[in-house]
Amino acid sequence: MNPAPSLFLIGPMGAGKTTVGRRVAAQLGLDFHDLDHEIEEHSGATIPLIFELEGEAGFRKRETELLAEFSARPGIVLSTGGGAVLAADNRRHLRERGYVVYLETTIEQQLKRLAHDRKRPLLAGPDRRERLARLAAEREPLYRETADLVMPTGFNGSSGATARRLVEELNAQWRRGSAQAAPEQAA
C-alpha cells in the first residue's frame, strides 16, 4: 500500500525483523513495536509457555488479535512473527494498513543467526535445516504475496547495513501517509 502511515516487517525467524526494525524506526523517527514481545506483554506469558499451554492455535489467535490492534496504529514500525502471514486476515490487515517489507534471508543465514536460540517452539527438534526448509516452503509465497518491497538481508552480515539499505529503498519508494487512523478505525 502506498501511501501508508506505518511500516510492517515480515519474514522468517532469524531474518532480522526486530533488529533491523529498531534501527529503521530510529532513522525514520517512528515508534517501534515487536509483535512477539507485545504478545508476551499482553498475556503475561512467554511464547514457549503459550505454545505449551495453548498450542500453536492458541498462539496464532493471540497473534491475530494483537496484529489487528497494532496494525491500526499510525506512524509505527511493526515487526511481526515469522508465521503472522499464515492467517488471511493478518495478510489483509498488513496490506491495507501499511507498507509491507519482506526481509528475505537464506536458510544458511537463519541457521547461523539462530544457532544458539533454544526458545523458539517451531524450531525445536533435531533437524533445524529441514524444519526451516519446510517453513520456508509454506510461508515464502505468502511473504511475497503480502509485501510491497522485498529486501534481502545479510549485507556484510550487518543489520546496520541492512537497515541503511532499507531506509534508502523506503525513501525512494514509500510515500508515508498522514498519521491518521487506518480507514477501518476512522469514523
N, CA and C of each residue as an Amber inpcrd file, in Angstrom:
protein
   561
   0.8440000  -1.1780000   0.0000000   0.0000000   0.0000000   0.0000000
   0.8850000   1.2360000   0.0000000   0.5320000   2.1750000  -0.8080000
   1.3060000   3.3930000  -0.8960000   0.3640000   4.5130000  -1.2800000
   0.1690000   5.5560000  -0.5530000   0.8430000   5.9010000   0.6990000
   0.3050000   5.1090000   1.8820000   1.1050000   5.0340000   2.9190000
   0.7360000   4.2930000   4.1210000   1.3650000   4.9790000   5.3340000
   0.6580000   5.0150000   6.4430000   1.1940000   5.6860000   7.6300000
   2.1840000   4.8560000   8.4370000   2.2080000   3.5400000   8.2260000
   3.0660000   2.6660000   9.0350000   3.8370000   1.7010000   8.1570000
   4.8820000   1.1420000   8.7500000   5.7510000   0.1970000   8.0740000
   5.6890000  -1.1320000   8.8240000   5.4530000  -2.2200000   8.0870000
   5.3660000  -3.5410000   8.6830000   6.4500000  -4.4340000   8.1010000
   7.1740000  -5.1350000   8.9710000   8.2390000  -6.0410000   8.5490000
   7.7790000  -7.4760000   8.7170000   7.8960000  -8.2430000   7.6370000
   7.5510000  -9.6590000   7.6620000   8.7570000 -10.4600000   7.1980000
   8.7300000 -11.7560000   7.4430000   9.8130000 -12.6350000   7.0230000
  10.0160000 -13.7310000   8.0390000  10.8830000 -14.6750000   7.7160000
  11.0890000 -15.8260000   8.6020000  11.8690000 -15.4670000   9.8560000
  11.8210000 -16.3710000  10.8310000  12.6160000 -16.1840000  12.0430000
  14.0850000 -16.0870000  11.6430000  14.7870000 -15.1920000  12.3090000
  16.2010000 -15.0210000  12.0290000  16.4910000 -14.0920000  10.8560000
  15.4660000 -13.4850000  10.2760000  15.6870000 -12.5560000   9.1530000
  16.1930000 -11.2050000   9.6440000  15.9790000 -10.9030000  10.9230000
  16.4230000  -9.6250000  11.4730000  15.3220000  -8.5970000  11.5970000
  14.0780000  -9.0440000  11.6210000  12.9540000  -8.1020000  11.6520000
  13.0100000  -7.1740000  12.8640000  13.3370000  -7.7050000  14.0220000
  13.3840000  -6.8820000  15.2260000  14.6110000  -5.9770000  15.2160000
  15.7580000  -6.5170000  14.9470000  16.9920000  -5.7300000  14.9680000
  16.9740000  -4.6480000  13.8970000  16.6350000  -5.0170000  12.6840000
  16.5650000  -4.0560000  11.5860000  15.4180000  -3.0730000  11.8400000
  14.2980000  -3.5880000  12.3250000  13.1410000  -2.7390000  12.5900000
  13.4380000  -1.6270000  13.5760000  14.1510000  -1.9460000  14.6490000
  14.5090000  -0.9150000  15.6370000  15.3560000   0.1810000  14.9890000
  16.3110000  -0.2390000  14.1810000  17.2040000   0.7330000  13.5300000
  16.4460000   1.5980000  12.5230000  15.5960000   0.9750000  11.7380000
  14.8180000   1.7140000  10.7440000  13.8720000   2.6950000  11.4360000
  13.2030000   2.2490000  12.4840000  12.2940000   3.1290000  13.2250000
  13.0450000   4.3500000  13.7510000  14.2240000   4.1320000  14.3120000
  15.0160000   5.2460000  14.8400000  15.3950000   6.2100000  13.7210000
  15.8010000   5.6730000  12.5730000  16.2050000   6.5370000  11.4600000
  15.0270000   7.3090000  10.8780000  13.8420000   6.7270000  10.9390000
  12.6570000   7.3850000  10.3810000  11.8750000   8.1910000  11.4200000
  12.2750000   8.1150000  12.6810000  11.5810000   8.8400000  13.7370000
  10.2000000   8.2670000  14.0500000  10.0650000   6.9390000  13.9540000
   8.7940000   6.2690000  14.2240000   8.9230000   5.3920000  15.4620000
   7.7990000   5.1290000  16.1190000   7.7900000   4.1980000  17.2500000
   7.9620000   2.7770000  16.7140000   8.6690000   1.9500000  17.4780000
   8.8920000   0.5590000  17.0920000   8.1400000  -0.3700000  18.0200000
   7.5250000  -1.4030000  17.4340000   6.8600000  -2.4530000  18.2050000
   7.2040000  -3.8070000  17.6020000   7.4840000  -4.7630000  18.4660000
   7.7280000  -6.1390000  18.0590000   6.5070000  -6.9460000  18.4850000
   5.8110000  -7.5610000  17.5280000   4.5520000  -8.2300000  17.8250000
   4.7260000  -9.3770000  18.8220000   5.7840000 -10.1660000  18.6980000
   6.0050000 -11.2550000  19.6470000   6.1900000 -10.7160000  21.0720000
   6.9310000  -9.6270000  21.2000000   7.1140000  -9.0090000  22.5170000
   5.7720000  -8.5190000  23.0630000   4.9690000  -7.9270000  22.2020000
   3.6480000  -7.4280000  22.6350000   2.7430000  -8.5830000  23.0870000
   2.8320000  -9.7160000  22.3990000   2.0480000 -10.8880000  22.8090000
   2.4550000 -11.3140000  24.2170000   3.7560000 -11.3560000  24.4700000
   4.2220000 -11.7330000  25.8070000   3.7930000 -10.7100000  26.8590000
   3.8910000  -9.4300000  26.5310000   3.4940000  -8.3810000  27.4750000
   2.0030000  -8.4510000  27.7920000   1.1860000  -8.6160000  26.7600000
  -0.2670000  -8.6300000  26.9580000  -0.7590000  -9.9060000  27.6400000
  -0.0750000 -11.0100000  27.4290000  -0.5290000 -12.2750000  28.0000000
   0.1080000 -12.5600000  29.3630000   1.2480000 -11.9390000  29.6280000
   1.9600000 -12.2250000  30.8670000   2.6620000 -13.5690000  30.8420000
   2.8430000 -14.1200000  29.6280000   3.4990000 -15.4260000  29.4830000
   4.4690000 -15.3760000  28.3130000   5.4830000 -16.2070000  28.3770000
   6.4190000 -16.2900000  27.2600000   5.7740000 -17.0570000  26.1070000
   6.3030000 -16.8600000  24.9240000   5.7710000 -17.5770000  23.7640000
   5.9190000 -19.0920000  23.9350000   7.0690000 -19.5940000  24.4120000
   7.1390000 -21.0440000  24.6320000   6.0660000 -21.5620000  25.5870000
   5.7600000 -20.7900000  26.6270000   4.7280000 -21.2150000  27.5700000
   3.3470000 -21.1890000  26.9100000   3.0750000 -20.1660000  26.1020000
   1.7980000 -20.1090000  25.3850000   1.6590000 -21.3340000  24.4830000
   2.7140000 -21.6760000  23.7610000   2.6840000 -22.8680000  22.9010000
   2.4350000 -24.1160000  23.7330000   3.0860000 -24.1990000  24.8940000
   2.9420000 -25.3800000  25.7410000   1.5080000 -25.5200000  26.2640000
   0.9120000 -24.4030000  26.6910000  -0.4150000 -24.4480000  27.3020000
  -1.5570000 -24.4090000  26.2920000  -1.3860000 -23.6650000  25.2070000
  -2.4860000 -23.4410000  24.2690000  -2.2260000 -24.0010000  22.8820000
  -0.9970000 -24.4710000  22.6490000  -0.6490000 -24.9580000  21.3230000
  -0.4550000 -23.8120000  20.3420000  -0.0840000 -24.1820000  19.1290000
   0.1340000 -23.1490000  18.1130000  -1.1570000 -22.4010000  17.8110000
  -2.2970000 -23.0850000  17.8290000  -3.5730000 -22.4270000  17.5340000
  -3.8680000 -21.3040000  18.5330000  -3.6010000 -21.5410000  19.8090000
  -3.8200000 -20.5030000  20.8170000  -2.8990000 -19.3150000  20.6090000
  -1.6490000 -19.6200000  20.2770000  -0.7050000 -18.5380000  19.9990000
  -1.1560000 -17.7280000  18.7890000  -1.5580000 -18.4140000  17.7180000
  -1.9680000 -17.7130000  16.4850000  -3.1940000 -16.8390000  16.7320000
  -4.0950000 -17.2870000  17.6020000  -5.2750000 -16.4670000  17.9320000
  -4.8310000 -15.1690000  18.6000000  -3.9400000 -15.2740000  19.5530000
  -3.4240000 -14.0790000  20.2360000  -2.6940000 -13.1720000  19.2400000
  -1.9160000 -13.7850000  18.3670000  -1.1560000 -13.0290000  17.3670000
  -2.0990000 -12.2350000  16.4570000  -3.1670000 -12.8640000  15.9940000
  -4.1260000 -12.2010000  15.1130000  -4.8090000 -11.0360000  15.8140000
  -5.1900000 -11.2360000  17.0700000  -5.8480000 -10.1620000  17.8290000
  -4.9370000  -8.9480000  17.9800000  -3.6850000  -9.1840000  18.3420000
  -2.7770000  -8.0570000  18.5490000  -2.3070000  -7.4490000  17.2340000
  -2.1820000  -8.2560000  16.1970000  -1.8160000  -7.6900000  14.9040000
  -2.9190000  -6.7430000  14.4200000  -4.1710000  -7.1100000  14.6180000
  -5.2830000  -6.2340000  14.2360000  -5.1920000  -4.9130000  14.9940000
  -4.8670000  -4.9870000  16.2830000  -4.7540000  -3.7680000  17.1010000
  -3.5690000  -2.9090000  16.6720000  -2.3790000  -3.5100000  16.5840000
  -1.1750000  -2.7280000  16.3070000  -1.1010000  -2.2520000  14.8590000
  -1.6270000  -3.0140000  13.9320000  -1.5740000  -2.5710000  12.5360000
  -2.4820000  -1.3750000  12.2860000  -3.4220000  -1.1260000  13.1900000
  -4.3070000   0.0390000  13.0650000  -3.6670000   1.3060000  13.6160000
  -2.5350000   1.1800000  14.2840000  -1.8610000   2.3530000  14.8450000
  -1.0610000   3.0500000  13.7430000  -1.2490000   4.3450000  13.5830000
  -0.4930000   5.0660000  12.5570000   0.9070000   5.4410000  13.0390000
   1.8190000   5.5540000  12.1080000   3.1500000   6.0640000  12.4080000
   4.0360000   5.1460000  13.2130000   3.9740000   3.8380000  12.9390000
   4.8330000   2.8940000  13.6630000   5.5860000   2.0010000  12.6820000
   6.6250000   1.3700000  13.2090000   7.2800000   0.2450000  12.5480000
   6.9170000  -0.9580000  13.3990000   6.3360000  -1.9800000  12.7700000
   5.9140000  -3.1940000  13.4720000   6.6250000  -4.3910000  12.8640000
   7.3860000  -5.1110000  13.6910000   7.9700000  -6.3670000  13.2280000
   7.0360000  -7.4860000  13.6730000   6.7160000  -8.3540000  12.7300000
   5.7920000  -9.4480000  13.0120000   6.5710000 -10.7310000  13.2360000
   5.8910000 -11.7370000  13.7560000   6.4920000 -13.0520000  13.8600000
   6.5160000 -13.7070000  12.4900000   7.3550000 -14.7020000  12.3300000
   7.5020000 -15.3620000  11.0350000   6.2320000 -15.9770000  10.4970000
   5.3270000 -16.4120000  11.3820000   4.1000000 -17.0590000  10.9360000
   2.8940000 -16.1470000  10.8640000   3.0820000 -14.8590000  11.0890000
   1.9440000 -13.9300000  11.0770000   1.2120000 -13.9400000   9.7360000
   1.9190000 -14.2470000   8.6640000   1.2930000 -14.2190000   7.3300000
   0.4120000 -15.4350000   7.0680000   0.3870000 -16.4000000   7.9590000
  -0.3940000 -17.6090000   7.7310000  -1.8940000 -17.3340000   7.7090000
  -2.3620000 -16.3760000   8.4900000  -3.7890000 -16.0610000   8.5540000
  -4.1490000 -15.0300000   7.4850000  -5.1900000 -15.3210000   6.7300000
  -5.6310000 -14.4140000   5.6660000  -5.9840000 -13.0370000   6.2120000
  -6.6290000 -12.9770000   7.3860000  -6.9660000 -11.6750000   7.9790000
  -5.7090000 -10.8670000   8.2890000  -4.6780000 -11.5340000   8.7660000
  -3.4230000 -10.8340000   9.0490000  -2.8330000 -10.2470000   7.7740000
  -2.7910000 -11.0510000   6.7100000  -2.2410000 -10.5530000   5.4410000
  -3.0490000  -9.3510000   4.9530000  -4.3640000  -9.4260000   5.0850000
  -5.2230000  -8.3290000   4.6470000  -4.9390000  -7.0640000   5.4590000
  -4.8690000  -7.2010000   6.7870000  -4.5780000  -6.0360000   7.6260000
  -3.2240000  -5.4250000   7.2720000  -2.2370000  -6.2620000   7.0930000
  -0.9080000  -5.7480000   6.7570000  -0.9450000  -4.9700000   5.4410000
  -1.5410000  -5.5600000   4.4150000  -1.5890000  -4.9090000   3.0980000
  -2.4090000  -3.6230000   3.1150000  -3.5300000  -3.6360000   3.8090000
  -4.4370000  -2.4850000   3.7860000  -4.0020000  -1.3430000   4.6960000
  -3.2220000  -1.6390000   5.7100000  -2.9420000  -0.6250000   6.7340000
  -1.5110000  -0.0980000   6.7230000  -0.6380000  -0.6540000   5.9130000
   0.7450000  -0.1910000   5.9510000   1.5270000  -0.5830000   4.7230000
   2.7650000  -0.1560000   4.7340000   3.7210000  -0.5160000   3.6960000
   4.4750000  -1.7260000   4.2240000   4.4490000  -2.8290000   3.4830000
   4.9550000  -4.1040000   3.9800000   6.2900000  -4.4480000   3.3220000
   7.2860000  -4.7100000   4.1490000   8.6080000  -5.1020000   3.6710000
   8.8840000  -6.5360000   4.1050000   9.2070000  -7.3550000   3.1240000
   9.6110000  -8.7440000   3.3790000  11.1200000  -8.7670000   3.4970000
  11.6360000  -9.0540000   4.6920000  13.0710000  -9.2200000   4.8880000
  13.4220000 -10.6530000   4.5110000  14.0240000 -10.7790000   3.3670000
  14.3330000 -12.0830000   2.7870000  15.7040000 -12.5500000   3.2700000
  15.7790000 -13.8210000   3.6450000  17.0390000 -14.3920000   4.1050000
  17.1430000 -15.8250000   3.5920000  18.3110000 -16.3850000   3.6970000
  18.5140000 -17.7710000   3.2770000  18.4550000 -18.6890000   4.4910000
  18.2620000 -19.9510000   4.2360000  18.2700000 -20.9260000   5.3340000
  19.6440000 -20.9530000   5.9950000  20.6930000 -20.7910000   5.2070000
  22.0470000 -20.7570000   5.7860000  22.1950000 -19.5940000   6.7590000
  21.6780000 -18.4150000   6.3680000  21.7450000 -17.2620000   7.2680000
  20.9130000 -17.5180000   8.5210000  19.7370000 -18.1140000   8.3630000
  18.9030000 -18.4190000   9.5230000  19.6280000 -19.3680000  10.4740000
  20.2130000 -20.4300000   9.9430000  20.9160000 -21.3880000  10.7920000
  22.0290000 -20.7150000  11.5830000  22.7380000 -19.8180000  10.9370000
  23.8330000 -19.1090000  11.6080000  23.2840000 -18.1840000  12.7060000
  22.2610000 -17.4140000  12.3700000  21.7200000 -16.4460000  13.3260000
  20.9920000 -17.1110000  14.4910000  20.4200000 -18.2880000  14.2590000
  19.6200000 -18.9660000  15.2840000  20.3640000 -20.1250000  15.9450000
  21.6560000 -20.2190000  15.7120000  22.4410000 -21.3580000  16.1940000
  22.3010000 -21.5990000  17.6960000  22.1980000 -20.5550000  18.4750000
  22.1540000 -20.7090000  19.9360000  20.7620000 -20.4610000  20.5090000
  19.7900000 -20.2430000  19.6400000  18.4210000 -19.9560000  20.0740000
  17.7140000 -21.2610000  20.4360000  17.2540000 -21.3650000  21.6790000
  16.5340000 -22.5470000  22.1310000  15.1250000 -22.1980000  22.6060000
  14.6790000 -20.9650000  22.3030000  13.4000000 -20.5030000  22.8180000
  12.2670000 -20.5800000  21.7970000  12.5510000 -20.8490000  20.5570000
  11.5100000 -20.8240000  19.5290000  10.8680000 -22.1990000  19.3790000
   9.5880000 -22.3070000  19.7470000   8.9190000 -23.6120000  19.7150000
   8.9170000 -24.2660000  18.3320000   8.7690000 -23.4940000  17.2820000
   8.7060000 -24.0880000  15.9410000  10.0690000 -24.5140000  15.4210000
  11.1300000 -24.1590000  16.1540000  12.4710000 -24.5600000  15.7540000
  12.9580000 -25.7740000  16.5370000  12.1630000 -26.1910000  17.5010000
  12.5470000 -27.3220000  18.3420000  12.5910000 -28.6040000  17.5150000
  13.5490000 -29.4300000  17.8030000  13.6820000 -30.7000000  17.0940000
  15.1020000 -30.9060000  16.6390000  15.3970000 -32.1070000  16.1740000
  16.7750000 -32.4470000  15.8490000  17.2980000 -31.8470000  14.5370000
  16.4550000 -31.6470000  13.5360000  16.9450000 -31.2000000  12.2240000
  16.4120000 -29.8070000  11.8990000  17.1500000 -28.8150000  12.3590000
  16.7290000 -27.4290000  12.1590000  16.6660000 -27.0670000  10.6730000
  17.6350000 -27.5150000   9.9170000  17.6640000 -27.1910000   8.4860000
  16.3870000 -27.6920000   7.8050000  16.0090000 -28.9110000   8.0850000
  14.8060000 -29.4800000   7.4740000  13.5700000 -28.7130000   7.9160000
  13.5160000 -28.3550000   9.1870000  12.3740000 -27.6050000   9.7250000
  12.2800000 -26.2330000   9.0720000  13.3900000 -25.5230000   8.9630000
  13.4020000 -24.2030000   8.3280000  13.0240000 -24.2920000   6.8510000
  13.4830000 -25.3330000   6.1870000  13.1330000 -25.5210000   4.7740000
  11.6320000 -25.7570000   4.6130000  11.0490000 -26.5340000   5.5030000
   9.6080000 -26.7930000   5.4600000   8.8090000 -25.5140000   5.7050000
   9.2300000 -24.7390000   6.7060000   8.5590000 -23.4690000   6.9880000
   8.6830000 -22.5080000   5.8090000   9.8620000 -22.4590000   5.2010000
  10.0810000 -21.5700000   4.0530000   9.1860000 -21.9610000   2.8830000
   9.0580000 -23.2490000   2.6240000   8.2170000 -23.7060000   1.5080000
   6.7620000 -23.2910000   1.7140000   6.3130000 -23.3260000   2.9490000
   4.9310000 -22.9590000   3.2620000   4.7230000 -21.4420000   3.2460000
   5.6880000 -20.6970000   3.7550000   5.4750000 -19.2740000   4.0060000
   6.0040000 -18.3340000   2.9240000   7.0180000 -18.7350000   2.1970000
   7.6350000 -17.8620000   1.1830000   6.6100000 -17.2690000   0.2140000
   5.6920000 -18.0590000  -0.3480000   4.7050000 -17.4590000  -1.2590000
   3.8200000 -16.4200000  -0.5630000   3.5340000 -16.6140000   0.7150000
   2.6960000 -15.6740000   1.4600000   3.4490000 -14.3720000   1.7450000
   4.7460000 -14.4780000   2.0410000   5.5500000 -13.2670000   2.2300000
   5.5360000 -12.4390000   0.9460000   5.7770000 -13.0920000  -0.1760000
   5.8340000 -12.3820000  -1.4610000   4.4810000 -11.7830000  -1.8390000
   3.4260000 -12.5140000  -1.5760000   2.0680000 -12.0420000  -1.8840000
   1.7260000 -10.7910000  -1.0720000   2.2140000 -10.7120000   0.1450000
   1.8480000  -9.6440000   1.0690000   2.7300000  -8.4040000   0.9170000
   3.9620000  -8.5750000   0.4980000   4.9560000  -7.4960000   0.5240000
   4.7940000  -6.4710000  -0.5890000   5.0720000  -5.2280000  -0.2000000
   5.2250000  -4.1420000  -1.1690000   6.6650000  -4.0850000  -1.6630000
   7.5950000  -4.5250000  -0.8190000   9.0190000  -4.4640000  -1.1180000
   9.6940000  -5.7090000  -0.5490000  10.5640000  -6.3250000  -1.3290000
  11.3830000  -7.4490000  -0.8600000  12.7970000  -6.9220000  -0.6620000
  13.3220000  -7.0720000   0.5480000  14.6600000  -6.5840000   0.8820000
  15.5220000  -7.7480000   1.3600000  16.5210000  -8.1270000   0.5690000
  17.4400000  -9.1690000   1.0470000  18.2050000  -8.6790000   2.2780000
  18.4640000  -9.5920000   3.2010000  19.2370000  -9.2400000   4.3900000
  20.6320000  -9.8260000   4.2540000  21.4750000  -9.4790000   5.1880000
  22.8010000 -10.0680000   5.2120000  23.8510000  -9.2490000   4.4960000
  23.6360000  -7.9450000   4.3190000  24.6520000  -7.0990000   3.7120000
  25.8550000  -7.0530000   4.6330000  26.9380000  -7.6390000   4.2090000
  28.1650000  -7.7090000   5.0160000  27.9010000  -8.3220000   6.3870000
  26.8260000  -9.1120000   6.4940000  26.4910000  -9.7250000   7.7710000
  26.0470000  -8.7250000   8.8220000  25.6630000  -7.5300000   8.3910000
  25.3950000  -6.4540000   9.3240000  23.9450000  -5.9990000   9.2730000
  23.2960000  -5.9820000  10.4380000  21.9320000  -5.4650000  10.4980000
  21.9260000  -3.9660000  10.2440000  22.9980000  -3.2810000  10.6220000
  23.1050000  -1.8460000  10.3730000  23.1350000  -1.5510000   8.8830000
  23.8880000  -2.3390000   8.1290000  23.9500000  -2.1420000   6.6760000
  22.6010000  -2.4520000   6.0400000  21.9360000  -3.5020000   6.5200000
  20.6080000  -3.8350000   6.0030000  19.6350000  -2.6970000   6.2840000
  19.6720000  -2.1560000   7.4940000  18.7770000  -1.0510000   7.8530000
  19.0430000   0.1710000   6.9880000  20.3120000   0.5010000   6.7590000
  20.6340000   1.6560000   5.9090000  20.1210000   1.4530000   4.4870000
  20.3350000   0.2570000   3.9430000  19.8450000  -0.0310000   2.5980000
  18.3280000   0.0360000   2.5410000  17.6690000  -0.4710000   3.5690000
  16.2150000  -0.4460000   3.6010000  15.7040000   0.9900000   3.6580000
  16.3030000   1.8280000   4.4850000  15.8750000   3.2260000   4.5670000
  16.0580000   3.9100000   3.2120000  17.1490000   3.6280000   2.5210000
  17.3570000   4.1860000   1.1750000  16.2270000   3.7670000   0.2380000
  15.8760000   2.4870000   0.2730000  14.7810000   1.9850000  -0.5720000
  13.4500000   2.6060000  -0.1770000  13.2090000   2.7230000   1.1190000
  11.9570000   3.3160000   1.5920000  11.8510000   4.7800000   1.1590000
  12.9510000   5.5140000   1.2590000  12.9330000   6.9100000   0.8420000
  12.6180000   7.0440000  -0.6440000  13.0170000   6.0610000  -1.4230000
  12.7590000   6.0900000  -2.8610000  11.3590000   5.5910000  -3.2220000
  10.7930000   4.6910000  -2.4190000   9.5680000   4.0110000  -2.8290000
   8.3370000   4.2540000  -1.9530000   8.5400000   4.5170000  -0.6760000
   7.4070000   4.5930000   0.2470000   6.9680000   6.0360000   0.4380000
   5.7210000   6.2920000   0.1430000   5.1340000   7.5990000   0.4200000
   4.3910000   7.4850000   1.7460000   4.9840000   8.0830000   2.7660000
   4.3690000   7.9950000   4.0890000   3.0810000   8.7900000   4.1130000
   2.0040000   8.0920000   4.4240000   0.7030000   8.7270000   4.5230000
   0.6230000   9.5220000   5.8080000  -0.4680000  10.2160000   5.9580000
  -0.6640000  11.0180000   7.1600000  -0.8080000  10.0950000   8.3650000
  -0.5080000  10.6200000   9.5200000  -0.6000000   9.8400000  10.7600000
  -2.0270000   9.8510000  11.2910000  -2.9510000   9.4540000  10.4520000
  -4.3520000   9.3510000  10.8450000  -4.6550000   7.8750000  11.0650000
  -5.7690000   7.6180000  11.7050000  -6.1450000   6.2290000  11.9600000
  -6.3750000   5.5080000  10.6410000  -6.1640000   4.2190000  10.6670000
  -6.4190000   3.3900000   9.4840000  -7.8810000   3.5450000   9.0800000
  -8.2190000   3.3550000   7.7860000  -9.5740000   3.5840000   7.3080000
 -10.6550000   2.9150000   8.1460000 -10.4090000   1.6990000   8.6090000
 -11.4160000   0.9770000   9.3930000 -11.5780000   1.5890000  10.7740000
 -10.5920000   2.3600000  11.2400000 -10.6490000   2.9420000  12.5730000
 -11.2590000   4.3400000  12.5480000 -11.2150000   4.9950000  11.3800000
 -11.7700000   6.3440000  11.2840000 -13.3010000   6.2480000  11.2910000
 -13.9220000   7.2070000  11.9170000 -15.3830000   7.1590000  11.9460000
 -15.9620000   8.5080000  11.6370000
